[in-house]
mmCIF file of C-alpha atoms in Angstrom:
data_model
loop_
_atom_site.group_PDB
_atom_site.id
_atom_site.type_symbol
_atom_site.label_atom_id
_atom_site.label_comp_id
_atom_site.label_asym_id
_atom_site.label_seq_id
_atom_site.Cartn_x
_atom_site.Cartn_y
_atom_site.Cartn_z
ATOM 1 C CA UNK W 54 1.090 -6.212 -38.001
ATOM 2 C CA UNK W 55 -0.386 -3.174 -39.694
ATOM 3 C CA UNK W 56 -4.031 -3.165 -40.757
ATOM 4 C CA UNK W 57 -4.979 -0.604 -43.425
ATOM 5 C CA UNK W 58 -8.644 -0.273 -42.469
ATOM 6 C CA UNK W 59 -9.975 -1.383 -45.838
ATOM 7 C CA UNK W 60 -12.552 -4.024 -46.720
ATOM 8 C CA UNK W 61 -11.441 -7.623 -46.166
ATOM 9 C CA UNK W 62 -8.199 -6.560 -44.450
ATOM 10 C CA UNK W 63 -8.647 -8.558 -41.248
ATOM 11 C CA UNK W 64 -7.855 -11.961 -39.749
ATOM 12 C CA UNK W 65 -10.555 -14.472 -38.928
ATOM 13 C CA UNK W 66 -10.456 -17.482 -36.616
ATOM 14 C CA UNK W 67 -12.877 -20.091 -35.328
ATOM 15 C CA UNK W 68 -15.432 -18.384 -33.122
ATOM 16 C CA UNK W 69 -14.490 -18.319 -29.454
ATOM 17 C CA UNK W 70 -17.695 -18.093 -27.442
ATOM 18 C CA UNK W 71 -16.324 -17.889 -23.913
ATOM 19 C CA UNK W 72 -13.661 -15.170 -23.837
ATOM 20 C CA UNK W 73 -13.029 -14.082 -20.223
ATOM 21 C CA UNK W 74 -9.631 -12.323 -20.310
ATOM 22 C CA UNK W 75 -7.879 -10.634 -23.222
ATOM 23 C CA UNK W 76 -4.636 -8.765 -23.899
ATOM 24 C CA UNK W 77 -3.571 -6.619 -26.831
ATOM 25 C CA UNK W 78 -0.422 -4.785 -27.840
ATOM 26 C CA UNK W 79 -2.114 -2.293 -30.087
ATOM 27 C CA UNK W 80 -2.496 1.225 -31.442
ATOM 28 C CA UNK W 81 -5.202 2.714 -33.652
ATOM 29 C CA UNK W 82 -4.870 5.299 -36.358
ATOM 30 C CA UNK W 83 -6.694 8.538 -35.717
ATOM 31 C CA UNK W 84 -10.138 9.096 -37.235
ATOM 32 C CA UNK W 85 -10.625 5.405 -37.945
ATOM 33 C CA UNK W 86 -12.744 2.464 -36.804
ATOM 34 C CA UNK W 87 -11.282 0.373 -34.010
ATOM 35 C CA UNK W 88 -13.067 -2.615 -32.500
ATOM 36 C CA UNK W 89 -10.728 -4.673 -30.326
ATOM 37 C CA UNK W 90 -12.381 -7.874 -31.554
ATOM 38 C CA UNK W 91 -15.066 -8.570 -34.124
ATOM 39 C CA UNK W 92 -17.679 -11.180 -34.887
ATOM 40 C CA UNK W 93 -19.663 -11.883 -38.019
ATOM 41 C CA UNK W 94 -22.964 -11.866 -36.140
ATOM 42 C CA UNK W 95 -22.400 -9.808 -32.989
ATOM 43 C CA UNK W 96 -20.779 -6.698 -31.588
ATOM 44 C CA UNK W 97 -19.694 -7.467 -28.015
ATOM 45 C CA UNK W 98 -16.617 -5.225 -28.375
ATOM 46 C CA UNK W 99 -18.462 -2.424 -30.200
ATOM 47 C CA UNK W 100 -16.280 0.643 -30.736
ATOM 48 C CA UNK W 101 -17.480 4.006 -29.418
ATOM 49 C CA UNK W 102 -18.543 6.551 -32.022
ATOM 50 C CA UNK W 103 -16.670 9.223 -30.031
ATOM 51 C CA UNK W 104 -13.403 7.232 -30.388
ATOM 52 C CA UNK W 105 -13.885 5.618 -26.979
ATOM 53 C CA UNK W 106 -12.700 2.030 -26.725
ATOM 54 C CA UNK W 107 -16.211 0.690 -26.062
ATOM 55 C CA UNK W 108 -19.630 2.003 -26.976
ATOM 56 C CA UNK W 109 -21.595 2.860 -23.838
ATOM 57 C CA UNK W 110 -24.705 1.046 -25.136
ATOM 58 C CA UNK W 111 -23.893 -1.308 -28.002
ATOM 59 C CA UNK W 112 -20.946 -3.125 -26.432
ATOM 60 C CA UNK W 113 -21.939 -6.079 -24.255
ATOM 61 C CA UNK W 114 -22.207 -5.611 -20.492
ATOM 62 C CA UNK W 115 -19.624 -8.378 -20.003
ATOM 63 C CA UNK W 116 -17.150 -6.192 -21.902
ATOM 64 C CA UNK W 117 -17.937 -2.659 -20.723
ATOM 65 C CA UNK W 118 -18.443 -3.734 -17.078
ATOM 66 C CA UNK W 119 -15.125 -5.570 -17.003
ATOM 67 C CA UNK W 120 -11.787 -4.254 -15.719
ATOM 68 C CA UNK W 121 -9.980 -2.465 -18.548
ATOM 69 C CA UNK W 122 -6.370 -1.305 -18.218
ATOM 70 C CA UNK W 123 -4.007 0.601 -20.478
ATOM 71 C CA UNK W 124 -0.343 0.070 -19.593
ATOM 72 C CA UNK W 125 -1.429 -1.044 -16.127
ATOM 73 C CA UNK W 126 -3.758 1.908 -15.428
ATOM 74 C CA UNK W 127 -7.432 1.032 -14.927
ATOM 75 C CA UNK W 128 -9.716 3.102 -17.167
ATOM 76 C CA UNK W 129 -13.388 3.330 -18.125
ATOM 77 C CA UNK W 130 -13.579 2.032 -21.671
ATOM 78 C CA UNK W 131 -16.777 3.923 -22.451
ATOM 79 C CA UNK W 132 -15.136 7.337 -22.084
ATOM 80 C CA UNK W 133 -11.438 6.609 -22.687
ATOM 81 C CA UNK W 134 -10.078 7.224 -26.197
ATOM 82 C CA UNK W 135 -8.442 4.379 -28.060
ATOM 83 C CA UNK W 136 -4.641 4.772 -27.723
ATOM 84 C CA UNK W 137 -2.901 6.097 -30.818
ATOM 85 C CA UNK W 138 0.507 4.947 -29.542
ATOM 86 C CA UNK W 139 1.403 1.289 -29.162
ATOM 87 C CA UNK W 140 0.067 0.249 -25.740
ATOM 88 C CA UNK W 141 -0.719 -2.780 -23.603
ATOM 89 C CA UNK W 142 -4.473 -3.181 -23.205
ATOM 90 C CA UNK W 143 -5.841 -5.804 -20.822
ATOM 91 C CA UNK W 144 -9.481 -6.669 -20.218
ATOM 92 C CA UNK W 145 -10.897 -8.857 -17.459
ATOM 93 C CA UNK W 146 -14.476 -9.428 -18.632
ATOM 94 C CA UNK W 147 -17.320 -9.665 -16.130
ATOM 95 C CA UNK W 148 -18.837 -12.507 -18.167
ATOM 96 C CA UNK W 149 -18.351 -14.380 -21.434
ATOM 97 C CA UNK W 150 -18.120 -12.714 -24.854
ATOM 98 C CA UNK W 151 -17.803 -13.983 -28.438
ATOM 99 C CA UNK W 152 -15.350 -13.111 -31.194
ATOM 100 C CA UNK W 153 -14.264 -14.613 -34.512
ATOM 101 C CA UNK W 154 -11.935 -12.042 -36.049
ATOM 102 C CA UNK W 155 -9.559 -9.143 -35.677
ATOM 103 C CA UNK W 156 -11.076 -6.917 -36.561
ATOM 104 C CA UNK W 157 -14.108 -6.003 -38.565
ATOM 105 C CA UNK W 158 -17.661 -5.240 -37.515
ATOM 106 C CA UNK W 159 -20.043 -7.702 -39.203
ATOM 107 C CA UNK W 160 -18.659 -6.865 -42.659
ATOM 108 C CA UNK W 161 -20.089 -3.346 -42.534
ATOM 109 C CA UNK W 162 -18.313 -1.058 -44.968
ATOM 110 C CA UNK W 163 -15.949 1.351 -43.237
ATOM 111 C CA UNK W 164 -15.769 -0.717 -40.074
ATOM 112 C CA UNK W 165 -12.413 -2.415 -40.498
ATOM 113 C CA UNK W 166 -9.613 -1.836 -38.005
ATOM 114 C CA UNK W 167 -6.901 0.605 -39.009
ATOM 115 C CA UNK W 168 -3.736 0.553 -36.952
ATOM 116 C CA UNK W 169 -1.093 -1.793 -35.561
ATOM 117 C CA UNK W 170 -1.523 -5.052 -33.662
ATOM 118 C CA UNK W 171 1.622 -6.470 -32.098
ATOM 119 C CA UNK W 172 0.134 -9.299 -30.065
ATOM 120 C CA UNK W 173 -3.271 -10.697 -29.120
ATOM 121 C CA UNK W 174 -3.767 -13.162 -26.243
ATOM 122 C CA UNK W 175 -7.182 -14.592 -25.335
ATOM 123 C CA UNK W 176 -8.156 -16.745 -22.337
ATOM 124 C CA UNK W 177 -11.337 -18.716 -21.765
ATOM 125 C CA UNK W 178 -10.951 -18.249 -18.011
ATOM 126 C CA UNK W 179 -11.027 -15.223 -15.725
ATOM 127 C CA UNK W 180 -7.452 -14.514 -14.669
ATOM 128 C CA UNK W 181 -6.907 -13.152 -11.186
ATOM 129 C CA UNK W 182 -4.987 -9.953 -10.514
ATOM 130 C CA UNK W 183 -1.639 -11.686 -10.079
ATOM 131 C CA UNK W 184 -2.052 -13.641 -13.313
ATOM 132 C CA UNK W 185 -3.139 -10.531 -15.203
ATOM 133 C CA UNK W 186 -0.105 -8.593 -13.977
ATOM 134 C CA UNK W 187 2.148 -11.482 -14.989
ATOM 135 C CA UNK W 188 0.894 -11.314 -18.587
ATOM 136 C CA UNK W 189 1.105 -7.505 -18.649
ATOM 137 C CA UNK W 190 4.672 -7.734 -17.346
ATOM 138 C CA UNK W 191 5.552 -10.259 -20.054
ATOM 139 C CA UNK W 192 4.218 -7.908 -22.731
ATOM 140 C CA UNK W 193 6.052 -4.999 -21.101
ATOM 141 C CA UNK W 194 9.374 -6.829 -21.351
ATOM 142 C CA UNK W 195 8.772 -8.160 -24.849
ATOM 143 C CA UNK W 196 7.596 -4.893 -26.402
ATOM 144 C CA UNK W 197 9.488 -2.431 -24.191
ATOM 145 C CA UNK W 198 6.291 -0.555 -23.329
ATOM 146 C CA UNK W 199 5.588 1.469 -20.165
ATOM 147 C CA UNK W 200 3.774 -0.043 -17.187
ATOM 148 C CA UNK W 201 2.182 1.805 -14.260
ATOM 149 C CA UNK W 202 3.618 -0.569 -11.649
ATOM 150 C CA UNK W 203 6.869 -2.424 -11.124
ATOM 151 C CA UNK W 204 6.661 -5.346 -13.548
ATOM 152 C CA UNK W 205 6.355 -8.841 -12.180
ATOM 153 C CA UNK W 206 9.437 -10.955 -12.719
ATOM 154 C CA UNK W 207 8.857 -14.024 -14.875
ATOM 155 C CA UNK W 208 8.519 -17.047 -12.596
ATOM 156 C CA UNK W 209 11.494 -18.816 -14.155
ATOM 157 C CA UNK W 210 14.575 -18.159 -16.214
ATOM 158 C CA UNK W 211 16.672 -20.546 -18.298
ATOM 159 C CA UNK W 212 20.421 -20.162 -18.604
ATOM 160 C CA UNK W 213 22.344 -20.840 -21.813
ATOM 161 C CA UNK W 214 23.421 -24.217 -20.467
ATOM 162 C CA UNK W 215 19.808 -25.211 -19.746
ATOM 163 C CA UNK W 216 19.578 -24.635 -15.993
ATOM 164 C CA UNK W 217 16.053 -23.576 -14.987
ATOM 165 C CA UNK W 218 15.925 -21.233 -11.974
ATOM 166 C CA UNK W 219 13.045 -19.746 -10.013
ATOM 167 C CA UNK W 220 13.100 -15.949 -9.905
ATOM 168 C CA UNK W 221 10.921 -15.596 -6.842
ATOM 169 C CA UNK W 222 9.033 -17.459 -4.152
ATOM 170 C CA UNK W 223 5.613 -18.939 -4.888
ATOM 171 C CA UNK W 224 2.296 -19.126 -3.094
ATOM 172 C CA UNK W 225 0.297 -22.292 -3.677
ATOM 173 C CA UNK W 226 -2.936 -20.534 -2.709
ATOM 174 C CA UNK W 227 -2.297 -17.895 -5.375
ATOM 175 C CA UNK W 228 -1.493 -20.321 -8.192
ATOM 176 C CA UNK W 229 -0.874 -24.054 -7.900
ATOM 177 C CA UNK W 230 1.094 -24.472 -11.117
ATOM 178 C CA UNK W 231 2.979 -22.326 -13.617
ATOM 179 C CA UNK W 232 3.578 -22.927 -17.326
ATOM 180 C CA UNK W 233 7.194 -22.843 -18.484
ATOM 181 C CA UNK W 234 7.672 -22.446 -22.223
ATOM 182 C CA UNK W 235 11.184 -23.366 -23.330
ATOM 183 C CA UNK W 236 12.647 -22.895 -26.783
ATOM 184 C CA UNK W 237 15.760 -24.788 -27.881
ATOM 185 C CA UNK W 238 17.641 -23.645 -30.980
ATOM 186 C CA UNK W 239 20.538 -25.433 -32.664
ATOM 187 C CA UNK W 240 23.464 -23.935 -34.546
ATOM 188 C CA UNK W 241 21.623 -24.164 -37.855
ATOM 189 C CA UNK W 242 18.777 -22.042 -36.535
ATOM 190 C CA UNK W 243 16.293 -24.843 -36.235
ATOM 191 C CA UNK W 244 14.287 -24.700 -33.019
ATOM 192 C CA UNK W 245 11.830 -26.658 -30.951
ATOM 193 C CA UNK W 246 9.402 -25.297 -28.370
ATOM 194 C CA UNK W 247 7.933 -27.257 -25.469
ATOM 195 C CA UNK W 248 5.705 -26.138 -22.614
ATOM 196 C CA UNK W 249 6.145 -27.679 -19.173
ATOM 197 C CA UNK W 250 3.883 -27.223 -16.167
ATOM 198 C CA UNK W 251 5.699 -26.630 -12.884
ATOM 199 C CA UNK W 252 3.631 -27.741 -9.881
ATOM 200 C CA UNK W 253 3.866 -25.741 -6.660
ATOM 201 C CA UNK W 254 3.924 -27.861 -3.510
ATOM 202 C CA UNK W 255 1.466 -26.754 -0.863
ATOM 203 C CA UNK W 256 2.870 -25.944 2.577
ATOM 204 C CA UNK W 257 0.391 -25.578 5.426
ATOM 205 C CA UNK W 258 0.574 -21.981 6.635
ATOM 206 C CA UNK W 259 -1.028 -20.986 9.919
ATOM 207 C CA UNK W 260 0.447 -17.678 11.050
ATOM 208 C CA UNK W 261 -1.541 -17.356 14.281
ATOM 209 C CA UNK W 262 -1.438 -21.115 14.968
ATOM 210 C CA UNK W 263 -5.170 -21.322 15.551
ATOM 211 C CA UNK W 264 -5.545 -24.533 13.572
ATOM 212 C CA UNK W 265 -7.028 -22.767 10.522
ATOM 213 C CA UNK W 266 -4.873 -22.480 7.402
ATOM 214 C CA UNK W 267 -4.163 -18.897 6.404
ATOM 215 C CA UNK W 268 -5.919 -19.444 3.066
ATOM 216 C CA UNK W 269 -9.201 -20.016 4.928
ATOM 217 C CA UNK W 270 -8.624 -17.933 8.079
ATOM 218 C CA UNK W 271 -10.638 -14.687 8.163
ATOM 219 C CA UNK W 272 -8.176 -13.332 10.759
ATOM 220 C CA UNK W 273 -4.753 -14.532 9.642
ATOM 221 C CA UNK W 274 -2.695 -12.789 12.317
ATOM 222 C CA UNK W 275 -5.152 -13.442 15.160
ATOM 223 C CA UNK W 276 -5.284 -9.811 16.293
ATOM 224 C CA UNK W 277 -9.085 -9.708 16.462
ATOM 225 C CA UNK W 278 -9.533 -7.742 13.216
ATOM 226 C CA UNK W 279 -10.673 -9.654 10.129
ATOM 227 C CA UNK W 280 -8.444 -9.544 7.050
ATOM 228 C CA UNK W 281 -10.837 -7.534 4.848
ATOM 229 C CA UNK W 282 -11.238 -4.945 7.602
ATOM 230 C CA UNK W 283 -7.483 -4.542 7.979
ATOM 231 C CA UNK W 284 -6.975 -4.226 4.223
ATOM 232 C CA UNK W 285 -9.687 -1.553 3.913
ATOM 233 C CA UNK W 286 -8.262 0.295 6.904
ATOM 234 C CA UNK W 287 -4.676 0.077 5.670
ATOM 235 C CA UNK W 288 -3.188 -2.191 8.332
ATOM 236 C CA UNK W 289 -1.373 -5.453 7.616
ATOM 237 C CA UNK W 290 -3.574 -8.578 7.989
ATOM 238 C CA UNK W 291 -0.404 -10.637 8.481
ATOM 239 C CA UNK W 292 1.057 -8.514 11.288
ATOM 240 C CA UNK W 293 -0.633 -8.694 14.711
ATOM 241 C CA UNK W 294 1.182 -5.501 15.709
ATOM 242 C CA UNK W 295 -0.377 -3.649 12.771
ATOM 243 C CA UNK W 296 -3.798 -2.876 14.214
ATOM 244 C CA UNK W 297 -6.180 -0.012 14.669
ATOM 245 C CA UNK W 298 -5.250 1.660 17.937
ATOM 246 C CA UNK W 299 -7.852 2.876 20.417
ATOM 247 C CA UNK W 300 -8.051 6.522 21.498
ATOM 248 C CA UNK W 301 -5.712 7.394 24.366
ATOM 249 C CA UNK W 302 -4.723 10.238 26.698
ATOM 250 C CA UNK W 303 -8.331 10.958 27.672
ATOM 251 C CA UNK W 304 -8.553 14.187 29.658
ATOM 252 C CA UNK W 305 -11.017 16.825 30.833
ATOM 253 C CA UNK W 306 -9.379 20.173 30.273
ATOM 254 C CA UNK W 307 -10.360 23.376 32.103
ATOM 255 C CA UNK W 308 -12.316 21.261 34.584
ATOM 256 C CA UNK W 309 -14.605 23.262 36.863
ATOM 257 C CA UNK W 310 -16.600 22.612 39.999
ATOM 258 C CA UNK W 311 -20.328 23.326 39.958
ATOM 259 C CA UNK W 312 -22.208 25.264 42.611
ATOM 260 C CA UNK W 313 -25.286 23.466 43.889
ATOM 261 C CA UNK W 314 -28.613 24.534 42.379
ATOM 262 C CA UNK W 315 -26.872 25.894 39.254
ATOM 263 C CA UNK W 316 -29.259 25.432 36.296
ATOM 264 C CA UNK W 317 -28.506 22.805 33.638
ATOM 265 C CA UNK W 318 -26.136 23.537 30.714
ATOM 266 C CA UNK W 319 -23.284 24.778 32.901
ATOM 267 C CA UNK W 320 -19.921 24.017 31.217
ATOM 268 C CA UNK W 321 -17.676 21.877 33.424
ATOM 269 C CA UNK W 322 -14.803 21.345 30.970
ATOM 270 C CA UNK W 323 -13.518 20.306 27.553
ATOM 271 C CA UNK W 324 -13.080 16.577 26.897
ATOM 272 C CA UNK W 325 -10.175 15.655 24.608
ATOM 273 C CA UNK W 326 -8.406 12.471 23.512
ATOM 274 C CA UNK W 327 -5.523 11.531 21.216
ATOM 275 C CA UNK W 328 -5.513 8.951 18.422
ATOM 276 C CA UNK W 329 -2.256 7.365 17.285
ATOM 277 C CA UNK W 330 -3.783 6.679 13.848
ATOM 278 C CA UNK W 331 -4.764 10.342 13.412
ATOM 279 C CA UNK W 332 -8.436 9.421 13.074
ATOM 280 C CA UNK W 333 -11.177 11.930 13.806
ATOM 281 C CA UNK W 334 -12.806 10.958 17.106
ATOM 282 C CA UNK W 335 -16.409 11.150 18.253
ATOM 283 C CA UNK W 336 -17.372 11.751 21.880
ATOM 284 C CA UNK W 337 -20.224 10.463 24.027
ATOM 285 C CA UNK W 338 -21.238 10.443 27.685
ATOM 286 C CA UNK W 339 -22.649 7.667 29.836
ATOM 287 C CA UNK W 340 -25.656 8.457 32.028
ATOM 288 C CA UNK W 341 -28.125 11.339 32.205
ATOM 289 C CA UNK W 342 -26.347 13.836 34.447
ATOM 290 C CA UNK W 343 -24.227 15.426 31.725
ATOM 291 C CA UNK W 344 -24.207 16.099 27.984
ATOM 292 C CA UNK W 345 -21.299 16.373 25.559
ATOM 293 C CA UNK W 346 -20.976 18.156 22.238
ATOM 294 C CA UNK W 347 -18.918 16.787 19.361
ATOM 295 C CA UNK W 348 -16.247 19.409 19.981
ATOM 296 C CA UNK W 349 -15.828 17.909 23.467
ATOM 297 C CA UNK W 350 -17.673 20.543 25.518
ATOM 298 C CA UNK W 351 -19.211 18.878 28.610
ATOM 299 C CA UNK W 352 -22.265 20.456 30.249
ATOM 300 C CA UNK W 353 -24.502 19.645 33.200
ATOM 301 C CA UNK W 354 -27.885 18.159 32.319
ATOM 302 C CA UNK W 355 -29.510 19.110 35.650
ATOM 303 C CA UNK W 356 -28.830 20.958 38.892
ATOM 304 C CA UNK W 357 -27.191 19.269 41.882
ATOM 305 C CA UNK W 358 -27.745 19.440 45.666
ATOM 306 C CA UNK W 359 -24.577 19.575 47.751
ATOM 307 C CA UNK W 360 -26.306 18.010 50.731
ATOM 308 C CA UNK W 361 -27.291 15.007 48.572
ATOM 309 C CA UNK W 362 -24.264 14.779 46.238
ATOM 310 C CA UNK W 363 -21.104 16.600 47.283
ATOM 311 C CA UNK W 364 -19.331 14.840 44.394
ATOM 312 C CA UNK W 365 -20.710 13.482 41.103
ATOM 313 C CA UNK W 366 -18.917 11.387 38.487
ATOM 314 C CA UNK W 367 -19.146 11.508 34.703
ATOM 315 C CA UNK W 368 -18.034 8.761 32.296
ATOM 316 C CA UNK W 369 -16.810 10.127 28.971
ATOM 317 C CA UNK W 370 -16.133 7.968 25.899
ATOM 318 C CA UNK W 371 -13.935 8.590 22.829
ATOM 319 C CA UNK W 372 -14.543 6.401 19.745
ATOM 320 C CA UNK W 373 -12.663 6.215 16.429
ATOM 321 C CA UNK W 374 -14.301 5.599 13.011
ATOM 322 C CA UNK W 375 -13.464 1.863 13.208
ATOM 323 C CA UNK W 376 -15.338 1.409 16.474
ATOM 324 C CA UNK W 377 -12.345 1.261 18.814
ATOM 325 C CA UNK W 378 -13.133 3.217 21.981
ATOM 326 C CA UNK W 379 -11.804 4.160 25.373
ATOM 327 C CA UNK W 380 -13.503 5.732 28.387
ATOM 328 C CA UNK W 381 -12.519 7.630 31.509
ATOM 329 C CA UNK W 382 -14.339 8.587 34.724
ATOM 330 C CA UNK W 383 -13.980 12.111 36.120
ATOM 331 C CA UNK W 384 -15.128 13.395 39.517
ATOM 332 C CA UNK W 385 -16.910 16.746 39.616
ATOM 333 C CA UNK W 386 -17.052 18.642 42.900
ATOM 334 C CA UNK W 387 -20.401 20.175 43.906
ATOM 335 C CA UNK W 388 -19.908 23.362 45.926
ATOM 336 C CA UNK W 389 -22.123 24.112 48.919
ATOM 337 C CA UNK W 390 -24.332 27.186 48.680
ATOM 338 C CA UNK W 391 -25.169 28.312 52.271
ATOM 339 C CA UNK W 392 -28.939 28.013 52.943
ATOM 340 C CA UNK W 393 -30.766 31.009 54.467
ATOM 341 C CA UNK W 394 -34.405 30.009 54.698
ATOM 342 C CA UNK W 395 -35.708 33.240 56.256
ATOM 343 C CA UNK W 396 -33.283 35.403 54.284
ATOM 344 C CA UNK W 397 -32.127 37.246 57.393
ATOM 345 C CA UNK W 398 -28.474 37.111 56.385
ATOM 346 C CA UNK W 399 -27.664 34.271 58.744
ATOM 347 C CA UNK W 400 -26.870 30.894 57.259
ATOM 348 C CA UNK W 401 -29.308 28.256 58.446
ATOM 349 C CA UNK W 402 -26.414 26.361 60.002
ATOM 350 C CA UNK W 403 -25.856 29.206 62.537
ATOM 351 C CA UNK W 404 -29.364 30.785 62.637
ATOM 352 C CA UNK W 405 -31.143 30.025 65.988
ATOM 353 C CA UNK W 406 -34.480 30.672 64.246
ATOM 354 C CA UNK W 407 -34.158 29.279 60.731
ATOM 355 C CA UNK W 408 -37.739 29.933 59.609
ATOM 356 C CA UNK W 409 -37.922 33.408 61.204
ATOM 357 C CA UNK W 410 -41.243 32.758 62.981
ATOM 358 C CA UNK W 411 -40.036 34.188 66.311
ATOM 359 C CA UNK W 412 -39.619 30.792 67.959
ATOM 360 C CA UNK W 413 -36.167 29.249 68.209
ATOM 361 C CA UNK W 414 -35.359 26.032 66.509
ATOM 362 C CA UNK W 415 -34.969 24.236 69.844
ATOM 363 C CA UNK W 416 -38.319 25.532 71.104
ATOM 364 C CA UNK W 417 -40.059 24.342 67.956
ATOM 365 C CA UNK W 418 -38.514 20.924 68.212
ATOM 366 C CA UNK W 419 -39.560 20.731 71.884
ATOM 367 C CA UNK W 420 -43.104 21.647 70.883
ATOM 368 C CA UNK W 421 -43.136 19.211 67.983
ATOM 369 C CA UNK W 422 -43.336 21.897 65.307
ATOM 370 C CA UNK W 423 -41.072 22.275 62.247
ATOM 371 C CA UNK W 424 -38.179 24.736 62.704
ATOM 372 C CA UNK W 425 -37.971 25.036 58.895
ATOM 373 C CA UNK W 426 -41.640 25.974 58.416
ATOM 374 C CA UNK W 427 -42.802 29.379 59.679
ATOM 375 C CA UNK W 428 -46.429 28.222 59.483
ATOM 376 C CA UNK W 429 -45.732 25.228 61.708
ATOM 377 C CA UNK W 430 -46.319 26.585 65.223
ATOM 378 C CA UNK W 431 -47.792 24.347 67.887
#
């Protein structure tokens, strides 16, 4: 129906005080007023002065904070212009709103809708996503208007000989009953319309057989990851094989040995790991003997003594953004640096007088003095 935008050119109805979901097939003329719904004493659906669908301040929070879609695309009604071409508008309100007409704003002169309204559907309950898409798909088929997603098939179809068939499978947890509106027309053109309610029989579903129905199970597939986590990550909460995979192929590249007494911060290698999900990995080290940088560079955190530790181990850990981790232990060889206490060019292991005090090691031991201390002479 076309509305000319002049005084008293609107349709009124008994006030509905608890609107929760609404659908329009609508277009608005340019440079005109365009409230989606009006009320004689309120302005919940207040039109934006900049031609936006809702005013950022004067529309009610239940309206402007709801989920608004145009032809299946979610938009922000406070900065989206009112469509000038016939479109499907759906609104899932965040609370209740009132309306009593389409569409004038409290009788104010110049605030009468100008444009075309093909269909208006109001619900006093908040429809879920599946129900909203079903109505949008119905309007898409009826008015041959575009839709951003593949339209939902109507639940049922009726053949010319009266056979009712289901067009798809049903999920009791999604919706327990569906309305079926049937119109019968005789050869004279007279018709009768009746609405039936088709009940969906509940079947107990327990994918992981843990005794908890899928509708109430926080981990439907029993893979250890809760459903919401899998959905946010992009894996399938109904497929135990669709999980976040831990880092793998842990390796220490360009691994080096370290000479004893080498100061801290010596680079012993580059730690790397692979991730089958192509996630960016973070690295850490267990213990206090080594440090690791986020690029994987592993350094010593102290010096080592070959005589005390000819081999040291380091545990390196790779972790993905979802907390899955893997670790590996690597052995680092400590190289012996020959000791020459008296710096005479002879290694202590072959020097008969290690401390260079003129008395042989054996003589000092026989005299109960220290062969490694030149001041220890008995």
